[in-house]
Short mmCIF file of C-alpha atoms and ligand atoms in Angstrom, two decimals:
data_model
loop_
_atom_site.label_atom_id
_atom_site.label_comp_id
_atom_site.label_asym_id
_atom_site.label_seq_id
_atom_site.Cartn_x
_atom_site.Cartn_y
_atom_site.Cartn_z
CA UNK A 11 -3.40 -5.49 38.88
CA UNK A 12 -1.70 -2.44 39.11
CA UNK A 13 1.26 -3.01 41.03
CA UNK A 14 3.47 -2.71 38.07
CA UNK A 15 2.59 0.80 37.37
CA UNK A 16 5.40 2.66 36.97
CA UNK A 17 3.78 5.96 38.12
CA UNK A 18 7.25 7.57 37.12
CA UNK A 19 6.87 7.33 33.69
CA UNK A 20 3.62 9.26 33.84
CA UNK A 21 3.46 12.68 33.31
CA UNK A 22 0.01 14.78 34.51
CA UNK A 23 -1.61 18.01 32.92
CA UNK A 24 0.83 18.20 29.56
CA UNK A 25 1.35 20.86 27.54
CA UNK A 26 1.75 19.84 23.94
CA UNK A 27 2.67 23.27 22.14
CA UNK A 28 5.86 22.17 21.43
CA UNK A 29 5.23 18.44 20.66
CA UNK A 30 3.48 19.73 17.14
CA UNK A 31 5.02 21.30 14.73
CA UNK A 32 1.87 24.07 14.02
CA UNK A 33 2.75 24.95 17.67
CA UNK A 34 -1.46 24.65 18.26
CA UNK A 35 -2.21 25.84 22.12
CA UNK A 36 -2.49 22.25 23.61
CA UNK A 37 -2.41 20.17 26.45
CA UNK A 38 -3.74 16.27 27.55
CA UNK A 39 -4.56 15.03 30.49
CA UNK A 40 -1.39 12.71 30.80
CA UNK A 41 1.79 11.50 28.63
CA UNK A 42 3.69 8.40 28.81
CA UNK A 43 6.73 8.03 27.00
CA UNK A 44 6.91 4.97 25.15
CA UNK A 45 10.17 3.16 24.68
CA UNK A 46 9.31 -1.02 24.95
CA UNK A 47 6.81 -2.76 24.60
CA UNK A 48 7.00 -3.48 28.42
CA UNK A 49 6.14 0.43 28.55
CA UNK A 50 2.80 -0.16 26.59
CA UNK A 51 1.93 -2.83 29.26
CA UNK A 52 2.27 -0.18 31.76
CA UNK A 53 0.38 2.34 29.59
CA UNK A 54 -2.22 -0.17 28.97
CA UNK A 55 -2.67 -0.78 32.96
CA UNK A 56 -3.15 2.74 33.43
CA UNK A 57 -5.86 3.30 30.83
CA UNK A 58 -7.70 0.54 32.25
CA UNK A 59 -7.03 2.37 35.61
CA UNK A 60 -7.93 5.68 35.11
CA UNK A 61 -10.62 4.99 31.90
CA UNK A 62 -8.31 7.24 29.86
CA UNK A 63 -7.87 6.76 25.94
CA UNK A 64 -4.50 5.90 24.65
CA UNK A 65 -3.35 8.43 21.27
CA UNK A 66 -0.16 7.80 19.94
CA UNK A 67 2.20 10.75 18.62
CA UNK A 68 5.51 10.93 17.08
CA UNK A 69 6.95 14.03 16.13
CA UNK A 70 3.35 15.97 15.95
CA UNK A 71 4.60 17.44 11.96
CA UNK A 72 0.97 15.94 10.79
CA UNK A 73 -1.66 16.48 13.35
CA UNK A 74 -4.32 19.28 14.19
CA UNK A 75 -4.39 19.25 18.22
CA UNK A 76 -7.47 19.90 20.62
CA UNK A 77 -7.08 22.73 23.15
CA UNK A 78 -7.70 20.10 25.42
CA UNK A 79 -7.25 15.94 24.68
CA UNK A 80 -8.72 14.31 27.46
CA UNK A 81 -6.45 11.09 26.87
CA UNK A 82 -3.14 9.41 27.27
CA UNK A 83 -0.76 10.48 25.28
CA UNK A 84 1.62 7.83 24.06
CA UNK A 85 5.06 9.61 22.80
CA UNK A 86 6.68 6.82 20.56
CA UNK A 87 10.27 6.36 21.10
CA UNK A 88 10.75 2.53 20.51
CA UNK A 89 14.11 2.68 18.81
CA UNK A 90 16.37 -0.19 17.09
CA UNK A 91 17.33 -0.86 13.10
CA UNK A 92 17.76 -4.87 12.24
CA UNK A 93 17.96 -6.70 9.10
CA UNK A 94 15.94 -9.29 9.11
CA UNK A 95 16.60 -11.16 5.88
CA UNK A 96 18.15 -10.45 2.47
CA UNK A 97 19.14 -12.30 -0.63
CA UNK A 98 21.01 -10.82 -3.43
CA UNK A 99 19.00 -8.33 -4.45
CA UNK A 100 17.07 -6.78 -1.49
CA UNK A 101 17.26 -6.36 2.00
CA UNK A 102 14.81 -6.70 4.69
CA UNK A 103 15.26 -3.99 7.38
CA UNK A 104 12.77 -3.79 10.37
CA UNK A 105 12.97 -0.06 12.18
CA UNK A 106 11.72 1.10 15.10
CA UNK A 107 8.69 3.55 15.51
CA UNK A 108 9.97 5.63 17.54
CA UNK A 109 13.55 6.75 14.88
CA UNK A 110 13.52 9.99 12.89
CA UNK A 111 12.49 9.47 9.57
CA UNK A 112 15.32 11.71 7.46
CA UNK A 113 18.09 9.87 9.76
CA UNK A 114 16.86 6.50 9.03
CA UNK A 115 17.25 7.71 5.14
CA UNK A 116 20.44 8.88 5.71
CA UNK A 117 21.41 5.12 7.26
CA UNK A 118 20.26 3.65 4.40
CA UNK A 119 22.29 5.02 1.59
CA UNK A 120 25.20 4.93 4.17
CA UNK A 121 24.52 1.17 3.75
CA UNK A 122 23.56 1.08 0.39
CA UNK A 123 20.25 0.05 0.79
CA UNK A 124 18.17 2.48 -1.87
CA UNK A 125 14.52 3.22 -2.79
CA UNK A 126 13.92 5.76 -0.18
CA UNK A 127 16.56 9.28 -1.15
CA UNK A 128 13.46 10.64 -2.34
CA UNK A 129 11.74 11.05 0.95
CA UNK A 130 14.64 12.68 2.71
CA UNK A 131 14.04 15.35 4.76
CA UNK A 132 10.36 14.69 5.30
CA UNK A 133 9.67 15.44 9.05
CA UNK A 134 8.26 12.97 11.70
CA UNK A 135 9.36 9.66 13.02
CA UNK A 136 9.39 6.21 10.90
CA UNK A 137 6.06 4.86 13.32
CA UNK A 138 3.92 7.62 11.01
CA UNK A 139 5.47 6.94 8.03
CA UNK A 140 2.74 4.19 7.05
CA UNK A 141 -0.16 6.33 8.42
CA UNK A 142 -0.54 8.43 5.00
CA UNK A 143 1.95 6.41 3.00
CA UNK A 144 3.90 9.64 3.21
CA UNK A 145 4.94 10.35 -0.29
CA UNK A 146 7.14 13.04 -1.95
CA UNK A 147 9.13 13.68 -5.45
CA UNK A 148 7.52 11.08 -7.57
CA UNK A 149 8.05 8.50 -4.30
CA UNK A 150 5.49 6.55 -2.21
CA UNK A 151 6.87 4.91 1.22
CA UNK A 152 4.28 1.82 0.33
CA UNK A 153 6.44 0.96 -2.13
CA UNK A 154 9.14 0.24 0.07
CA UNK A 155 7.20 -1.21 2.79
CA UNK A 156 6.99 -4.85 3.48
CA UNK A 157 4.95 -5.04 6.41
CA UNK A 158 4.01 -3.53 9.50
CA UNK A 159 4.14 -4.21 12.57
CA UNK A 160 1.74 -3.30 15.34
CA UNK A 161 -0.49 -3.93 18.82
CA UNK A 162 -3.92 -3.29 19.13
CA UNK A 163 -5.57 -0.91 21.38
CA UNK A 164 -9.06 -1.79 20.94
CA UNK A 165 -11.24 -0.51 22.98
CA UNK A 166 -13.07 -3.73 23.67
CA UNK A 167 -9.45 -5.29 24.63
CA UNK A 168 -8.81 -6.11 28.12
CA UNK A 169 -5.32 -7.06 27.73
CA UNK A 170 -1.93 -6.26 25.56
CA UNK A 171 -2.14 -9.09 23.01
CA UNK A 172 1.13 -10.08 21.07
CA UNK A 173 2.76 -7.91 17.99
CA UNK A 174 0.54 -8.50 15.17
CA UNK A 175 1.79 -8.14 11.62
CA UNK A 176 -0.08 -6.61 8.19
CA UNK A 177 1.64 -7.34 4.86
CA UNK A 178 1.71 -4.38 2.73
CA UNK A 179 -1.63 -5.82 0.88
CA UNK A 180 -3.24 -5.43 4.23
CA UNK A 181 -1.91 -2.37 5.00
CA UNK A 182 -4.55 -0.97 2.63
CA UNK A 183 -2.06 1.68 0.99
CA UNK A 184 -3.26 4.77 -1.47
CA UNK A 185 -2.82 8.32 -1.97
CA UNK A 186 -1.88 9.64 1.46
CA UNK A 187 -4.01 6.79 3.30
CA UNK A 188 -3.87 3.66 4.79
CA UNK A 189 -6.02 1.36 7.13
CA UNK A 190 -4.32 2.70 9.83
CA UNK A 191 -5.39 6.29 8.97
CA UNK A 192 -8.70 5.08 9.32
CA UNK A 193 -10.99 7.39 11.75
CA UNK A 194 -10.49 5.50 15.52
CA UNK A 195 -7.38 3.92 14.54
CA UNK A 196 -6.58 1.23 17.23
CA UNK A 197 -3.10 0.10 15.87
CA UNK A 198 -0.34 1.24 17.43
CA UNK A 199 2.91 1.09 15.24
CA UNK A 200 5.62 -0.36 16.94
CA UNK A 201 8.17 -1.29 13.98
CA UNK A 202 8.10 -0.97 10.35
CA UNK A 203 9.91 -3.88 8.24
CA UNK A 204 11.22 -2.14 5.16
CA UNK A 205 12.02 -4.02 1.80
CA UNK A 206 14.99 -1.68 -0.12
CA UNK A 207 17.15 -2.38 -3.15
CA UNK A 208 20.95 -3.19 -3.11
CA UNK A 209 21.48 -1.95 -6.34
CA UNK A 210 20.54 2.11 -7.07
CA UNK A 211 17.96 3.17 -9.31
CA UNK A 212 16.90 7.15 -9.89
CA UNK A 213 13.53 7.45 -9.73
CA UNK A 214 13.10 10.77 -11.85
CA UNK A 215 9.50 10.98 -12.43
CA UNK A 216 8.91 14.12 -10.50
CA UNK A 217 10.00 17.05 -13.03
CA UNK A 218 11.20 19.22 -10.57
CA UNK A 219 13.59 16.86 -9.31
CA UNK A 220 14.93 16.02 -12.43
CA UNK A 221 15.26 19.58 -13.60
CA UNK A 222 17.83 20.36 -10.58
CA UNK A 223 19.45 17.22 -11.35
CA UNK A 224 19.68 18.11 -15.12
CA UNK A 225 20.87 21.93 -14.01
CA UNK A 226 24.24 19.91 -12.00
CA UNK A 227 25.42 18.14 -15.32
CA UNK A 228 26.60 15.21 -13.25
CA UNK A 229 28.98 12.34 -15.02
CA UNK A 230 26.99 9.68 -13.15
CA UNK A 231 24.34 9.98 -10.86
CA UNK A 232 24.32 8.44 -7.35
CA UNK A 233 21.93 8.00 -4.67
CA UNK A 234 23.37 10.67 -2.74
CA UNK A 235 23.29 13.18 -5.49
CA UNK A 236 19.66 12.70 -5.16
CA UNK A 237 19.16 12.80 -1.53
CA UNK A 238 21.24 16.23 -1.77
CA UNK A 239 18.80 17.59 -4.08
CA UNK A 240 15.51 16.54 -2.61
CA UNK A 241 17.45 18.36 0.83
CA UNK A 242 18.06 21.50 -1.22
CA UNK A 243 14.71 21.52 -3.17
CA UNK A 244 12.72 21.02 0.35
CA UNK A 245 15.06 23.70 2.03
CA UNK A 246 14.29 25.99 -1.04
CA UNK A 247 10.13 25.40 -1.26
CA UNK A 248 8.64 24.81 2.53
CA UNK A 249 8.94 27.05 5.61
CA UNK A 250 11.19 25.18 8.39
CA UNK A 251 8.92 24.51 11.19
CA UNK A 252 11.22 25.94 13.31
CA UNK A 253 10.94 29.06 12.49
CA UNK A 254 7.13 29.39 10.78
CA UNK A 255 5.11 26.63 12.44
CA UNK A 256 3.08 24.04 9.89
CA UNK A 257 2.28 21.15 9.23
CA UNK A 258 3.66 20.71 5.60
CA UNK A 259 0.75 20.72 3.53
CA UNK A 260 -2.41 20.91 4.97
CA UNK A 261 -4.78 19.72 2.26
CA UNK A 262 -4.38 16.81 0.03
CA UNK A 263 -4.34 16.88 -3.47
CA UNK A 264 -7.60 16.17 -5.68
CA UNK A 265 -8.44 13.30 -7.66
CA UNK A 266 -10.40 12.99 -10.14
CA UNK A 267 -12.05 11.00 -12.94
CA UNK A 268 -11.97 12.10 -16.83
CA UNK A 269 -15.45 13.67 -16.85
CA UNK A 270 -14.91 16.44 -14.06
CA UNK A 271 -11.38 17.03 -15.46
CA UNK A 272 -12.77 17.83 -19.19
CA UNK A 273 -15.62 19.80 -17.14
CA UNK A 274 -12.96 21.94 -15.49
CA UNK A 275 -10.69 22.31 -18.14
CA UNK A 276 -13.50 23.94 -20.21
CA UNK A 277 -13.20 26.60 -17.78
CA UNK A 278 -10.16 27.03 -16.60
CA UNK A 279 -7.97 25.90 -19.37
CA UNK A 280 -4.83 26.92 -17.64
CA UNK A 281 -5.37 24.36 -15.18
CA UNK A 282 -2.07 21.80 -14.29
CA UNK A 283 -3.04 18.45 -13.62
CA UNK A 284 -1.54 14.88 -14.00
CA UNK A 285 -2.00 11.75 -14.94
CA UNK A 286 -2.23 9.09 -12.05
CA UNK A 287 -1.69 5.22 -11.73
CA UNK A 288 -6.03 3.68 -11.35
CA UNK A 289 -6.25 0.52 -10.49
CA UNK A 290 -9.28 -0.25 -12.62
CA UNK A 291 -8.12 1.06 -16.09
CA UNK A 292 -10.68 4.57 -15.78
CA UNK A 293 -8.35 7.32 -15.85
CA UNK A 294 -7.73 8.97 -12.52
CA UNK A 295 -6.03 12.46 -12.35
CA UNK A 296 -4.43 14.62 -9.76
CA UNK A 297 -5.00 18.38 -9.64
CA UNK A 298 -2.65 20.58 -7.70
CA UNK A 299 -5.28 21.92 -4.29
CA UNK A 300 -2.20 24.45 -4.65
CA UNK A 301 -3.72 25.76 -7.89
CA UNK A 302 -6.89 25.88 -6.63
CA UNK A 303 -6.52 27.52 -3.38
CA UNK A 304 -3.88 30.49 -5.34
CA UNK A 305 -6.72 30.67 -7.53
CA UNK A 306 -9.31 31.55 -4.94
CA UNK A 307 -6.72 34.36 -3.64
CA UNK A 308 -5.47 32.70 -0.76
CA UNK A 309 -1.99 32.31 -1.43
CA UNK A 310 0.08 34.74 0.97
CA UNK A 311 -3.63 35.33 2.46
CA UNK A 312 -3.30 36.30 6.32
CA UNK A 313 -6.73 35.97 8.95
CA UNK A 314 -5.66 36.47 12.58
CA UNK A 315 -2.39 34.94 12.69
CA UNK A 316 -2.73 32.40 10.11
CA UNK A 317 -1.93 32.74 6.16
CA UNK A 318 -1.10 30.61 3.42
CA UNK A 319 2.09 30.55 2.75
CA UNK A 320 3.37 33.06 -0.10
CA UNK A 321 5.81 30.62 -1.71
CA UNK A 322 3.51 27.59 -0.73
CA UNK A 323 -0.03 28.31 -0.99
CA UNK A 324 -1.00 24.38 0.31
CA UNK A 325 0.92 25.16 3.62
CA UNK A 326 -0.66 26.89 6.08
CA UNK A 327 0.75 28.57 8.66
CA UNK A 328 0.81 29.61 12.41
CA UNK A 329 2.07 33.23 12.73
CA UNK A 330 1.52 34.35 16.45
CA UNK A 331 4.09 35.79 18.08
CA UNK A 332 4.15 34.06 21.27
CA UNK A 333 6.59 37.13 23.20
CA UNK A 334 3.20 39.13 22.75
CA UNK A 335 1.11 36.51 24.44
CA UNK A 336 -0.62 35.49 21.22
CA UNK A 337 -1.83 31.79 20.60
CA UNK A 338 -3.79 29.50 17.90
CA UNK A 339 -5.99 26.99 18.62
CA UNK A 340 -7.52 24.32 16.46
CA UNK A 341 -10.99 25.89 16.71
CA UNK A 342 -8.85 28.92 14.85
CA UNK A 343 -7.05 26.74 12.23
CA UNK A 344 -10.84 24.75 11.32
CA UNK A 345 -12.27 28.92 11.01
CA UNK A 346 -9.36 29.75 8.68
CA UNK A 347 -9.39 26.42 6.51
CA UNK A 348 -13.12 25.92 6.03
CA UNK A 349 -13.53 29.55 4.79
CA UNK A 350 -11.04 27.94 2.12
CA UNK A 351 -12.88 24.48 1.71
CA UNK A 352 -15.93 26.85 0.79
CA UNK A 353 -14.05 28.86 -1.30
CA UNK A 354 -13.17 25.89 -3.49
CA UNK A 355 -16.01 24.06 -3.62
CA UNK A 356 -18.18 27.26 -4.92
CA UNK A 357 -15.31 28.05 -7.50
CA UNK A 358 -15.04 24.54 -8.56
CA UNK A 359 -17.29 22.25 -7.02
CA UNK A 360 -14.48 20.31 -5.72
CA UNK A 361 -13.92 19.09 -2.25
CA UNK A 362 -10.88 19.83 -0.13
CA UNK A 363 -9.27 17.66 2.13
CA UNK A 364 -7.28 18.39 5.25
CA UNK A 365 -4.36 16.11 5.01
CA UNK A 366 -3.48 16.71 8.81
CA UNK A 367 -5.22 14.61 11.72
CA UNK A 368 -7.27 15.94 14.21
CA UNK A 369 -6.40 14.84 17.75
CA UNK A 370 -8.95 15.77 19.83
CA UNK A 371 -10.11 13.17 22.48
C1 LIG B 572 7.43 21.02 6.84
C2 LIG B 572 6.69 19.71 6.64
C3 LIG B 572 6.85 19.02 5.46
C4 LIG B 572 6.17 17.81 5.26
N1 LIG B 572 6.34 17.16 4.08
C5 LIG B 572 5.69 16.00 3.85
C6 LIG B 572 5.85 15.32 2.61
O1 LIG B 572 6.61 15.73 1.73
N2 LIG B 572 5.16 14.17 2.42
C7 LIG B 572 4.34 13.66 3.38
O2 LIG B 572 3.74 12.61 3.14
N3 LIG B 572 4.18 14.28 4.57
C8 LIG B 572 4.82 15.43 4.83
N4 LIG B 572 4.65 16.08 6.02
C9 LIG B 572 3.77 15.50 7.04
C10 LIG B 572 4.51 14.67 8.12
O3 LIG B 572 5.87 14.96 8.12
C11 LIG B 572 4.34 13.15 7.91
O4 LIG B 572 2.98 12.81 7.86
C12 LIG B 572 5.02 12.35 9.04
O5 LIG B 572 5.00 10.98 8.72
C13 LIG B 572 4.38 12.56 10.41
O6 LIG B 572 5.23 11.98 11.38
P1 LIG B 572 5.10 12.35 12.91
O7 LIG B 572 6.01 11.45 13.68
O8 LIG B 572 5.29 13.79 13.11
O9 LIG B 572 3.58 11.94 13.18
P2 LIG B 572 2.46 12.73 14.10
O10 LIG B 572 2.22 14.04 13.45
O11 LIG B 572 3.00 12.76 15.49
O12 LIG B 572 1.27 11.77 13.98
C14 LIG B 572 0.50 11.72 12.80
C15 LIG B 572 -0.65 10.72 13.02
O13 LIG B 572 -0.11 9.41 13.17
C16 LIG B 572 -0.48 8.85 14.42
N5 LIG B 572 0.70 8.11 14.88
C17 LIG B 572 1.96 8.59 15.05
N6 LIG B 572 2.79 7.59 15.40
C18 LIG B 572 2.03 6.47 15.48
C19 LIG B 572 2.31 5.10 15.79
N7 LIG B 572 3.54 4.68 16.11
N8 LIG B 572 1.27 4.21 15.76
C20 LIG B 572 0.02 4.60 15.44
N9 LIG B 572 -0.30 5.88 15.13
C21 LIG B 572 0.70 6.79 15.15
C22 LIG B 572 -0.85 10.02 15.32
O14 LIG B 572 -1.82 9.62 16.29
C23 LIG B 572 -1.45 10.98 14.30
O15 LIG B 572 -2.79 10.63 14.06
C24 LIG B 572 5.33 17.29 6.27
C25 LIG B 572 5.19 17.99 7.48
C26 LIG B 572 5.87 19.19 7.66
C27 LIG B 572 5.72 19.92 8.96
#
């Protein structure tokens, strides 16, 4: 049974600081890089070998790590971009899981093949980008997405079965969510068939956007112009991971229905929110968590070596300097961010969510 275990590929003991972008102290009990689906047959043998649980991870930009995850860790680097069908308007393009998201953007308008310049520059790898129907500058990746492709990992499976597919119907898309962001997800990603346009249209909903496209005073305005500026914008607004470790932003944004919005508003009548898309004709708003937590004087607030950002108070981040031995764990970031959650709820009675995922099995 095991005979094709290619014990090379495994790695033992891993340390997983680096492989997430809050740079959490981490480390699993074993890694296998993942580059074919032959690899996941070999991952899958050793699972049922050594009883281990299998946890995918791309670029680690969007997940809360356990000091220690007593499972496999399955690093995602299936690569390969093919078009799979087009007709005169639209082309079908099926990516690999394991390419970076902002270069398969870039790719795109260098083929001009548009929808997507919005979400440039969003970290991670194009496997995740279905997990929370990632979403920035008036943009949703759902509406792009034509299906996805995937194996199961069930627990209850005793083999690899074939590449299943999910239509985006099935896919279950909303607000930063998606069946496969589901709690025990068992689908691994292993290619996501995008639908994009061949002919360009700005999508300029997102005033911010618009505003710096306004300020340029362009002739015409091209795809390109507003890749550039979501670049710029992103560059100007979030820390680079790089340098101030986070996770973009760490709690989702808060929807709700007409009755607690007139509620709140009766307090706090400086309040921003806006006006969201319901599928069942009730209104449905979102309120900036950003608001809410600057509000509750966490913005710029430091505990230990965590804070909210200054400029960004939805971003949290990791300050410990590493040169003087210090370290965060996840039990640290949960601490920090539930003093927050509680925070909100007794100013507001509203309910914060971590946007994150916590990896800790
Ligand atoms: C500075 C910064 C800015 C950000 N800005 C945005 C933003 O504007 N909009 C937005 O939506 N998000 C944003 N994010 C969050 C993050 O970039 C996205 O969620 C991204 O899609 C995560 O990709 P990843 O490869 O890093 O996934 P990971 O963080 O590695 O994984 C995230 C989750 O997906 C699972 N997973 C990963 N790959 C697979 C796979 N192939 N199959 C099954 N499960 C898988 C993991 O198990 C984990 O649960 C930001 C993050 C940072 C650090």
């Amino acid at each position: 049974m095991d005979t094709d275990l290619n014990s090379c590929m495994i790695q033992r003991h891993v340390d997983l600081t680096e492989a997430n972008s809050l740079r959490l102290s981490s480390s699993a009990a074993a890694k296998i890089t993942i580059k074919s689906i032959d690899d996941l047959h070999t991952a899958f043998q050793f699972h049922r070998r050594e009883k281990l649980p299998l946890r995918p991870l791309g670029d680690g930009s969007n997940v809360i790590l356990s000091s220690f995850i007593n499972a496999c860790i399955l690093d995602i680097a299936i690569k390969g971009i093919e078009v799979v069908h087009e007709d005169d308007d639209n082309v079908w393009v099926k990516v690999g899981a394991g390419e970076n998201w902002h270069e398969w953007v870039s790719y795109t308008l260098s083929n001009n093949w548009f929808g997507l310049e919005n979400l440039a520059l969003i970290p991670g790898r194009v496997g995740a980008s279905p997990i929370q129907n990632i979403g920035a500058y008036g943009v949703e990746v759902a509406s792009y997405i034509d299906s996805v492709q995937f194996i199961d990992l069930h627990p209850s499976i005793n083999h690899l079965d074939t590449v299943k597919n999910y239509n985006n119907e099935q896919c279950q898309f909303s607000y930063r969510n998606s069946i496969f962001k589901e709690k025990n997800n068992h689908r691994l990603i292993v290619a996501v068939t995008f639908r994009l346009a061949k002919s360009f249209k700005a999508q300029l909903n997102y005033p911010a956007l618009s505003h710096a496209l306004d300020k340029l005073q362009l002739s015409s305005l091209k795809a390109d112009d507003i890749f550039s500026s979501v670049v710029n914008l992103r560059n100007s607004k979030l820390p680079d991971p790089y340098k101030i470790p986070n996770a973009g932003s760490f709690f989702k944004n808060i929807e709700v229905g007409s009755s607690t919005l007139n509620r709140l508003l009766t307090k706090y009548s400086s309040m921003p929110y806006f006006s969201l898309p319901s599928a069942d004709d009730k209104p449905l708003f979102k309120i900036p968590s950003a608001w809410l937590i600057e509000y509750c004087g966490y913005k710029g607030r430091r505990e230990g070596c965590l804070a909210m950002h200054a400029k960004q108070a939805l971003v949290l981040i990791n300050l410990a300097k590493v040169k003087n031995g210090e370290s965060v764990s996840e039990a640290d970031v949960l601490k920090f961010s539930t003093g927050i959650v509680h925070s909100v709820y007794q100013e507001f009675g509203l309910s914060l969510e971590i946007e994150p995922q916590k990896i800790n099995e």
